[in-house]
Tab-separated table of C-alpha atoms in Angstrom:
chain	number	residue	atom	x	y	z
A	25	UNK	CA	105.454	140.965	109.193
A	26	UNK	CA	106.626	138.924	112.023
A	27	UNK	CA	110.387	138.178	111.606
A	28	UNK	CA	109.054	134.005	113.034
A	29	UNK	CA	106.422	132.346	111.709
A	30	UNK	CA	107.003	129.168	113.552
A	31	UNK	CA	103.388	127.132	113.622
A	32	UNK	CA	100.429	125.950	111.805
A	33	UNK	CA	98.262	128.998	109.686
A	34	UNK	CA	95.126	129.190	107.534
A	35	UNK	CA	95.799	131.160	104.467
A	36	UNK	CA	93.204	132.841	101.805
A	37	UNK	CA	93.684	131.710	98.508
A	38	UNK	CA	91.344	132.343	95.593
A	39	UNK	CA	89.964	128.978	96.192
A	40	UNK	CA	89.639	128.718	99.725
A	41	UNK	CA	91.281	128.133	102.726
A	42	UNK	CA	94.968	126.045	102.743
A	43	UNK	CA	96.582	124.737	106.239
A	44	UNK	CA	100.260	125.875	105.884
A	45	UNK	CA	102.771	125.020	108.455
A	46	UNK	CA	106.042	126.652	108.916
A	47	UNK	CA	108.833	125.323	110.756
A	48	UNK	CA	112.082	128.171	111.044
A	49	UNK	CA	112.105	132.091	110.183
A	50	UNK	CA	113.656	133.234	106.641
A	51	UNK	CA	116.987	133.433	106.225
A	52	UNK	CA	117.912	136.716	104.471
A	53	UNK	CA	116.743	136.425	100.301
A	54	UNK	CA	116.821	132.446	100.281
A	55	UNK	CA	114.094	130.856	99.162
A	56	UNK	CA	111.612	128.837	101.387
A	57	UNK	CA	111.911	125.054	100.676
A	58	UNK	CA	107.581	124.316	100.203
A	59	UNK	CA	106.815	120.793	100.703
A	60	UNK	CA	103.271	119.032	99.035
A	61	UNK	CA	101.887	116.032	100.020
A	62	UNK	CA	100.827	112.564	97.663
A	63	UNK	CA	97.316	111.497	97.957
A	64	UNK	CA	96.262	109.582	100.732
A	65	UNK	CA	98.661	111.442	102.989
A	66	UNK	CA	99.125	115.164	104.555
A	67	UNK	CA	102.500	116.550	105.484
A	68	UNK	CA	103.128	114.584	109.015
A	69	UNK	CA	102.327	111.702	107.030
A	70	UNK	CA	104.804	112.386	103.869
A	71	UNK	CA	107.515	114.183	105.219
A	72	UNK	CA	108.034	114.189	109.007
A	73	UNK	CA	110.445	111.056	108.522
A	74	UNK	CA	112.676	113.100	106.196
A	75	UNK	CA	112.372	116.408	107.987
A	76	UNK	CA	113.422	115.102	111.145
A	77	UNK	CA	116.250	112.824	109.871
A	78	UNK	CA	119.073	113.991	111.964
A	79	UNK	CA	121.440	114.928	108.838
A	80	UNK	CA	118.351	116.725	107.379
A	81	UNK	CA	119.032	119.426	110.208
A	82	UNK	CA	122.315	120.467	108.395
A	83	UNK	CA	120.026	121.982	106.244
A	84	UNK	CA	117.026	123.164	107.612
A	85	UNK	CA	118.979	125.188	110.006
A	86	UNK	CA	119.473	127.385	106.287
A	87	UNK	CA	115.857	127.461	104.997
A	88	UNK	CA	112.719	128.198	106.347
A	89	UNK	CA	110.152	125.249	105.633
A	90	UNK	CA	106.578	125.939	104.411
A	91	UNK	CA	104.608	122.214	104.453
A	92	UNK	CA	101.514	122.630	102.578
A	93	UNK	CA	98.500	120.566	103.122
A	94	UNK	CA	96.025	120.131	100.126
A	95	UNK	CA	92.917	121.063	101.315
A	96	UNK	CA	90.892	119.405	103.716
A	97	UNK	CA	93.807	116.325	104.321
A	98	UNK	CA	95.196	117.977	107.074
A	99	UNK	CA	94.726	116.071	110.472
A	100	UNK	CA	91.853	117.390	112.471
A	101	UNK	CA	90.063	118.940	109.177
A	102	UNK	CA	86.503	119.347	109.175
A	103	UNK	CA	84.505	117.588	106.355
A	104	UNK	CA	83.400	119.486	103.313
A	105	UNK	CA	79.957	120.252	102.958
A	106	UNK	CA	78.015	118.577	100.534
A	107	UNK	CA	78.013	119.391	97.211
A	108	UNK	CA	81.485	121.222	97.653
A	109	UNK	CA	83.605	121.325	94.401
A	110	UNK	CA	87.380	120.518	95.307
A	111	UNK	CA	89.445	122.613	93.161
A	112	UNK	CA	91.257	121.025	89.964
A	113	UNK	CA	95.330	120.402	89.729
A	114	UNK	CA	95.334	123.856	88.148
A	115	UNK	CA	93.496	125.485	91.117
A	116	UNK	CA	95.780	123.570	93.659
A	117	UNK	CA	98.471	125.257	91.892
A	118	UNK	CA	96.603	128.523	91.605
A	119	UNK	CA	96.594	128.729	95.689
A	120	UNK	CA	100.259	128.782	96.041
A	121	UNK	CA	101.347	132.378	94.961
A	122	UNK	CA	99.148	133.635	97.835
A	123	UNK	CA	101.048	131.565	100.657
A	124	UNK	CA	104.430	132.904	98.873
A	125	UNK	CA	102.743	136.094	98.799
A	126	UNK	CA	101.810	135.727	102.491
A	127	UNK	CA	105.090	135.162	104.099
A	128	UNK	CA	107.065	137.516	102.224
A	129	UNK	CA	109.082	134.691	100.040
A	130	UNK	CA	110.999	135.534	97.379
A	131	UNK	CA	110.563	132.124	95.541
A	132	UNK	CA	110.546	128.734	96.729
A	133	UNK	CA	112.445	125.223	96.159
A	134	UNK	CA	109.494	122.609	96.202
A	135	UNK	CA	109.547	118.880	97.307
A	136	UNK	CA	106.940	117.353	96.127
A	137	UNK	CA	105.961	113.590	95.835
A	138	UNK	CA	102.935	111.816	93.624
A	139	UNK	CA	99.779	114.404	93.481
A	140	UNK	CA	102.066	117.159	95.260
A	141	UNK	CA	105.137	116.661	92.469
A	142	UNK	CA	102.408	117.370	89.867
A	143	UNK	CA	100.868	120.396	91.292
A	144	UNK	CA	104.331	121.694	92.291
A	145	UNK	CA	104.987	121.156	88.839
A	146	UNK	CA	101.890	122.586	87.464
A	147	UNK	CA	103.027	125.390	89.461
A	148	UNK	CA	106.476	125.791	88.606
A	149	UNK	CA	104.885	125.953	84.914
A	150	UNK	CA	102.368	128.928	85.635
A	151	UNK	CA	104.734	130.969	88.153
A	152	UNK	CA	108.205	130.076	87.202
A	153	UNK	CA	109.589	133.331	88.463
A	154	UNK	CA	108.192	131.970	92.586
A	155	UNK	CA	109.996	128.661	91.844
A	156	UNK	CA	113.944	128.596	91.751
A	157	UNK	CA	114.344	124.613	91.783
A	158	UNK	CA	112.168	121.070	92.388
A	159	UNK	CA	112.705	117.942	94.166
A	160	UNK	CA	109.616	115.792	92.125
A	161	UNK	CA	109.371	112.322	93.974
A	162	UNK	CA	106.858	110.101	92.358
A	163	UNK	CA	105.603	111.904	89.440
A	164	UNK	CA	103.190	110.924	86.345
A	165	UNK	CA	102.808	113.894	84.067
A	166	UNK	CA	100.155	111.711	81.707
A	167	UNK	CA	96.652	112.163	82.615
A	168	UNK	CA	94.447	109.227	82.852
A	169	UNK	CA	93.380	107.767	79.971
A	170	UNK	CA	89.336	106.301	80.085
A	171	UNK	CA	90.787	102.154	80.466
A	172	UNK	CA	92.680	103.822	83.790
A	173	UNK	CA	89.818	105.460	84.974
A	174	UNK	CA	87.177	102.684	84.665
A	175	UNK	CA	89.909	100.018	86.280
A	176	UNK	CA	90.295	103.048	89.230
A	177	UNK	CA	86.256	103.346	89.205
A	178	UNK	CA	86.472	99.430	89.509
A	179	UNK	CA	88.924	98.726	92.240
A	180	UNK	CA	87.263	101.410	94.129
A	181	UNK	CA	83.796	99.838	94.436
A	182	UNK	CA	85.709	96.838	95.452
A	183	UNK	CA	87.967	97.891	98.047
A	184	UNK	CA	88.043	100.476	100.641
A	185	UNK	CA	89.428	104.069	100.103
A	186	UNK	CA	92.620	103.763	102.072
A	187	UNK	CA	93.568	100.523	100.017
A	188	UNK	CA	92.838	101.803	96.748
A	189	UNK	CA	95.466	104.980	97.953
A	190	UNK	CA	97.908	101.900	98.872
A	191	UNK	CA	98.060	100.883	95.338
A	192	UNK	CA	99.168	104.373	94.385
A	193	UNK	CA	101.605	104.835	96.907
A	194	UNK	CA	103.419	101.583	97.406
A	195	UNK	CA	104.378	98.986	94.384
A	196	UNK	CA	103.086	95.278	94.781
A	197	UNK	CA	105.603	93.369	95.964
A	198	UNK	CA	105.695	96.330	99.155
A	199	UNK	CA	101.775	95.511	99.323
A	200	UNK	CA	102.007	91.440	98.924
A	201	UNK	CA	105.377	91.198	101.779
A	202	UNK	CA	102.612	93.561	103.818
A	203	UNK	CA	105.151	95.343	105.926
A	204	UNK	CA	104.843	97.270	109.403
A	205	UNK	CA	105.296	100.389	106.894
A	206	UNK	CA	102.476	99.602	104.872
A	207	UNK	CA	100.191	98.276	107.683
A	208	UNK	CA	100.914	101.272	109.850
A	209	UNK	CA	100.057	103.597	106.280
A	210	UNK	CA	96.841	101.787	105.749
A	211	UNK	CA	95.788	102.574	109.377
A	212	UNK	CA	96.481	106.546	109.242
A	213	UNK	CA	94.953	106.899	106.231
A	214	UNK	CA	91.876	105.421	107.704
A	215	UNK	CA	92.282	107.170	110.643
A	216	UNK	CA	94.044	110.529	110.093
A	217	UNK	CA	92.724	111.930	107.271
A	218	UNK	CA	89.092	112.812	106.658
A	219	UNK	CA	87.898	109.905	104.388
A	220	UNK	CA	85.359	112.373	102.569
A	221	UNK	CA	87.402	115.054	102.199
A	222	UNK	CA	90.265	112.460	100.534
A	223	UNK	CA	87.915	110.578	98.342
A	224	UNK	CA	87.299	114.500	96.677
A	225	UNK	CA	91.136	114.859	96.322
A	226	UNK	CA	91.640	111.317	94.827
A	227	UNK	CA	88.854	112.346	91.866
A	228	UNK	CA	90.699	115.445	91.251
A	229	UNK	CA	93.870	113.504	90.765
A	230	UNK	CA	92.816	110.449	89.000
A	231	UNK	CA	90.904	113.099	86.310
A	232	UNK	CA	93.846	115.435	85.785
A	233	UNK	CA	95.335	116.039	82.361
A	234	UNK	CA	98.740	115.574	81.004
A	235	UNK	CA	101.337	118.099	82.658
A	236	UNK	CA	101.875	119.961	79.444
A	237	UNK	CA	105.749	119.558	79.049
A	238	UNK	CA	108.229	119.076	76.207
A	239	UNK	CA	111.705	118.727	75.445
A	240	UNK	CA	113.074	122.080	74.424
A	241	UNK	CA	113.522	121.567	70.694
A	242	UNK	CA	111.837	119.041	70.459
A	243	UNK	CA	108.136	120.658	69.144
A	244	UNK	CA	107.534	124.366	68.427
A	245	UNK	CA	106.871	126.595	71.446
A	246	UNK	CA	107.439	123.720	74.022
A	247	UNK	CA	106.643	124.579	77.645
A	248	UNK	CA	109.259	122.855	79.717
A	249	UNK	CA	110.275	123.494	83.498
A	250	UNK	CA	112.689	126.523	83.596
A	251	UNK	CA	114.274	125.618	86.890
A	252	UNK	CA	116.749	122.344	88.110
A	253	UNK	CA	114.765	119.757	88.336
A	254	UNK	CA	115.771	116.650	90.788
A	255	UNK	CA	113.214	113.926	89.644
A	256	UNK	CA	113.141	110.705	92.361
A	257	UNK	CA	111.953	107.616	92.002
A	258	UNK	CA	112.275	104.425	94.236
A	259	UNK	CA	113.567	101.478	91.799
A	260	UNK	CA	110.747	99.529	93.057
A	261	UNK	CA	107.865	102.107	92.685
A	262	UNK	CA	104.851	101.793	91.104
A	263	UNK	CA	105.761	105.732	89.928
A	264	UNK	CA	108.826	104.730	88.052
A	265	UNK	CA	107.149	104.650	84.265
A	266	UNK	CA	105.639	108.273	84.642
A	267	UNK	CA	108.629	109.461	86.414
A	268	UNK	CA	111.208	107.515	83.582
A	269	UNK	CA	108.644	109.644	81.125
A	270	UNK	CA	109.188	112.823	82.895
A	271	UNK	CA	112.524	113.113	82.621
A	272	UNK	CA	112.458	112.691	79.053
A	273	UNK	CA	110.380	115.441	78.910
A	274	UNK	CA	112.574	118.291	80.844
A	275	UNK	CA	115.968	119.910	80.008
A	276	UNK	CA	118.476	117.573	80.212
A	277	UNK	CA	120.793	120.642	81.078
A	278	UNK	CA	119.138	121.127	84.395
A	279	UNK	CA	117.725	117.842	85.354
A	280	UNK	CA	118.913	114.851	87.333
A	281	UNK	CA	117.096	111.724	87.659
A	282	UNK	CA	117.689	109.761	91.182
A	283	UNK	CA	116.964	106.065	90.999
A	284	UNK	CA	116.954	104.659	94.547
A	285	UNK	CA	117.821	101.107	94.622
A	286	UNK	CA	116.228	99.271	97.522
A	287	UNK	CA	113.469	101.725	98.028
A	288	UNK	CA	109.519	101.300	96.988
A	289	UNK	CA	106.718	103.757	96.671
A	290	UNK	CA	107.848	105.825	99.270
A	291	UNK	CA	111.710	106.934	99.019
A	292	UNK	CA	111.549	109.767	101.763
A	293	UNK	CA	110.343	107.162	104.749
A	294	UNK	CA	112.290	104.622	103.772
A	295	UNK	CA	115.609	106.005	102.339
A	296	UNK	CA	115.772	109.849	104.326
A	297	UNK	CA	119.767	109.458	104.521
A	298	UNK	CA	120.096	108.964	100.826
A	299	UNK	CA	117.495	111.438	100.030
A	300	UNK	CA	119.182	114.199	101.966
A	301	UNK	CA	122.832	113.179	100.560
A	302	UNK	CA	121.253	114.030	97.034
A	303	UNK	CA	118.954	117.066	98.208
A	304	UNK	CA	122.562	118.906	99.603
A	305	UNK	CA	124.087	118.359	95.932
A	306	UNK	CA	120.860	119.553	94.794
A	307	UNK	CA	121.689	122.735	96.937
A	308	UNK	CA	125.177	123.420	96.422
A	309	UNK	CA	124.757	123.413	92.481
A	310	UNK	CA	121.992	125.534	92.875
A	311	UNK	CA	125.047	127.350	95.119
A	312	UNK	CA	123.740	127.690	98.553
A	313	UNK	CA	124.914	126.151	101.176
A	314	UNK	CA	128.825	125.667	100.315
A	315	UNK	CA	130.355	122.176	102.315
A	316	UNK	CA	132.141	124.229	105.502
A	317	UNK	CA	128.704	123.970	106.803
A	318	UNK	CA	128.273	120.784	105.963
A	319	UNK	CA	131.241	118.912	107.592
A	320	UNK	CA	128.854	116.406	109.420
A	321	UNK	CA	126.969	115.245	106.021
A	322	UNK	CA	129.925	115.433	104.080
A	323	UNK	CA	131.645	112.971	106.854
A	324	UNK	CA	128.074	110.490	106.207
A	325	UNK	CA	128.490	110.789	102.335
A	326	UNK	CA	127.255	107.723	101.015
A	327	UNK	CA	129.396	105.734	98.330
A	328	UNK	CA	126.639	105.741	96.158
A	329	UNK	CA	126.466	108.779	94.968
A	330	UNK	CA	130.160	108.964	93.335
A	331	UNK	CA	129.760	105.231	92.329
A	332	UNK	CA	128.823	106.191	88.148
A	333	UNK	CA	131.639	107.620	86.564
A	334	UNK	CA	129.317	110.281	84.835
A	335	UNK	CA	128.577	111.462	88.656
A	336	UNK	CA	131.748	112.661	89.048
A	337	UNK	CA	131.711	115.592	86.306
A	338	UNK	CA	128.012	116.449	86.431
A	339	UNK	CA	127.793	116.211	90.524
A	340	UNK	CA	127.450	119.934	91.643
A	341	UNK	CA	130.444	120.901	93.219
A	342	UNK	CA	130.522	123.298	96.663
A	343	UNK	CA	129.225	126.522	94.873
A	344	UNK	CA	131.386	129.868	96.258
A	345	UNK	CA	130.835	132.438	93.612
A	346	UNK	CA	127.398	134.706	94.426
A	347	UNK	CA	123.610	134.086	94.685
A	348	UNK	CA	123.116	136.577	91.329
A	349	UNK	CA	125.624	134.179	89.193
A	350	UNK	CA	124.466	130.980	90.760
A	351	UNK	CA	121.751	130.028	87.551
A	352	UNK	CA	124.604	130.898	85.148
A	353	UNK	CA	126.223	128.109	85.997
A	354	UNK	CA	123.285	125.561	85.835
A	355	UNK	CA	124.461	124.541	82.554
A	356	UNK	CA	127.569	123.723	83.470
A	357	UNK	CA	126.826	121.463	86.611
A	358	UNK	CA	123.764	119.906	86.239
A	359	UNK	CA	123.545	117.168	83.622
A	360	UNK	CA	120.544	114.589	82.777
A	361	UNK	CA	122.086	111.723	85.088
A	362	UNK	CA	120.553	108.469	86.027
A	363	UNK	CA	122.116	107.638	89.907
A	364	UNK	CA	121.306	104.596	91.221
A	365	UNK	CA	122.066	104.573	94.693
């Protein structure tokens, strides 16, 4: 295997083809941080804001990045053929083993947001020795119930594709103020996505089931996530009941719930500074990257993020002891926490 990477790739999955890009070569036995897109959008459109944040570089210079597009919504993708079955939440998770397998990874640390949170999620569940920590922006682990689904069915015979997605992705008062953010959305996901191919992925997601998660303790045999979990939310999201419901759900032991004040559907575009600020604690009590490398971010630190007095005893501190003893510790440093920032 190449010891770079660096590009865009079609891999083989047991369900067809995905579009993977990678951005960076591995970095001895880390893991690669995989990225997965919402609905409506493909990687360029969810992530390049916080990928190329300038602080964000502090860290990617440690990781290789794997963005995966869901298939068919990258830009320039051919339209399904009629008749094609797009594969289920369970199959989108299904595909990911064979881009870990691929590469060569290890395991991975996910960011996902919306759709891309639940499959990641999904994922985490079936292969939880590939995943060794999530980032879950915008995620609903109840399924649809039939009232949903007819008022979806309904508002999508009554408005076009791209502004049904809106709904999903941004909260009302984003959609009624009608920003450049939201205008400039509405137009790429007219234009930049295949409109087909996206109205195949939106079914998928608007029929999947609930993510089949408990509380340890709280029912016999409960399937929870074993890794950290860093669950986001914008506190002006239309995400933030399913994502309010998720963390009840998980290990309060390894789970911390961002609230991000001023910030709507779409935390990584609009708030990429606070977003990486949280993603580095993320890392260090996960123990990589300790803060020598991080003098510039640590300089940039927003208040914020020390501003609950809980935060202060539950942030992870600058990890130095090894790799091997690094998910020991979890317990210790990682406490259910709501930050508002």
């Amino acid at each position: 295997m190449p010891e770079c990477w660096d590009g865009e790739h079609d891999i083989e999955t047991p369900y067809g083809l995905l579009h993977v890009v990678i951005r960076g070569s591995p970095k001895g036995n880390r893991p690669a941080i995989l990225t997965y897109h919402d609905v409506g959008l493909n990687h360029k459109l969810c992530f390049s804001t916080f990928f190329d944040f300038e602080d964000m570089q502090e860290i990617t210079k440690h990781f290789v990045v794997c963005h995966v597009d869901a298939p068919g919504q990258q830009v320039g993708a051919s339209q399904f053929p009629q008749g094609y079955q797009f594969p289920s939440m369970e199959q989108l998770a299904a595909m990911l083993p064979s881009v870990v397998q691929h590469f060569g990874f290890k395991y991975v640390i996910g960011i996902g947001v919306g759709a891309g949170a639940y499959v990641l999620a999904k994922f985490a569940l079936i292969f939880p020795d590939l995943v060794e920590g999530l980032v879950l922006m915008n995620i609903d682990p109840n399924g649809k119930g039939w009232i949903d689904w007819a008022a979806t069915k309904l508002s999508g015979l009554t408005s076009t594709l791209p502004d049904t997605v809106l709904t999903h992705l941004f909260s009302q008062e984003e959609l009624m103020n009608n920003t450049e953010l939201v205008q400039s959305y509405r137009q790429q996901i007219g234009n930049v996505v295949n409109q087909a191919n996206l109205q195949l992925f939106w079914n998928m997601y608007n029929s999947r089931r609930d993510l089949d998660i408990n509380r340890p303790g709280t029912v016999p045999n409960a399937k929870t996530l074993r890794c950290p979990v860093m669950l986001v939310v914008g506190d002006n999201a239309p995400a933030e009941d399913g994502v309010v419901e998720c963390n009840s759900k998980l290990d309060p032991t390894s789970t911390t719930f961002l609230k991000m004040a001023d910030s709507g559907g779409l935390p990584q575009v609009t708030q990429p500074g606070k977003l990486t600020e949280a993603f580095k604690y993320f890392l260090q009590g996960m123990g990589y990257m300790p803060s020598a490398s991080m003098t510039r971010l640590a300089r940039s630190r927003t208040a914020s993020l020390t501003s609950a007095s809980s935060v202060d005893g539950s942030r992870p501190q600058p990890c130095t002891h090894s790799h091997s003893e690094s998910s020991e510790g979890l317990g210790q440093v990682n406490h259910t926490m709501e930050v508002s920032c």
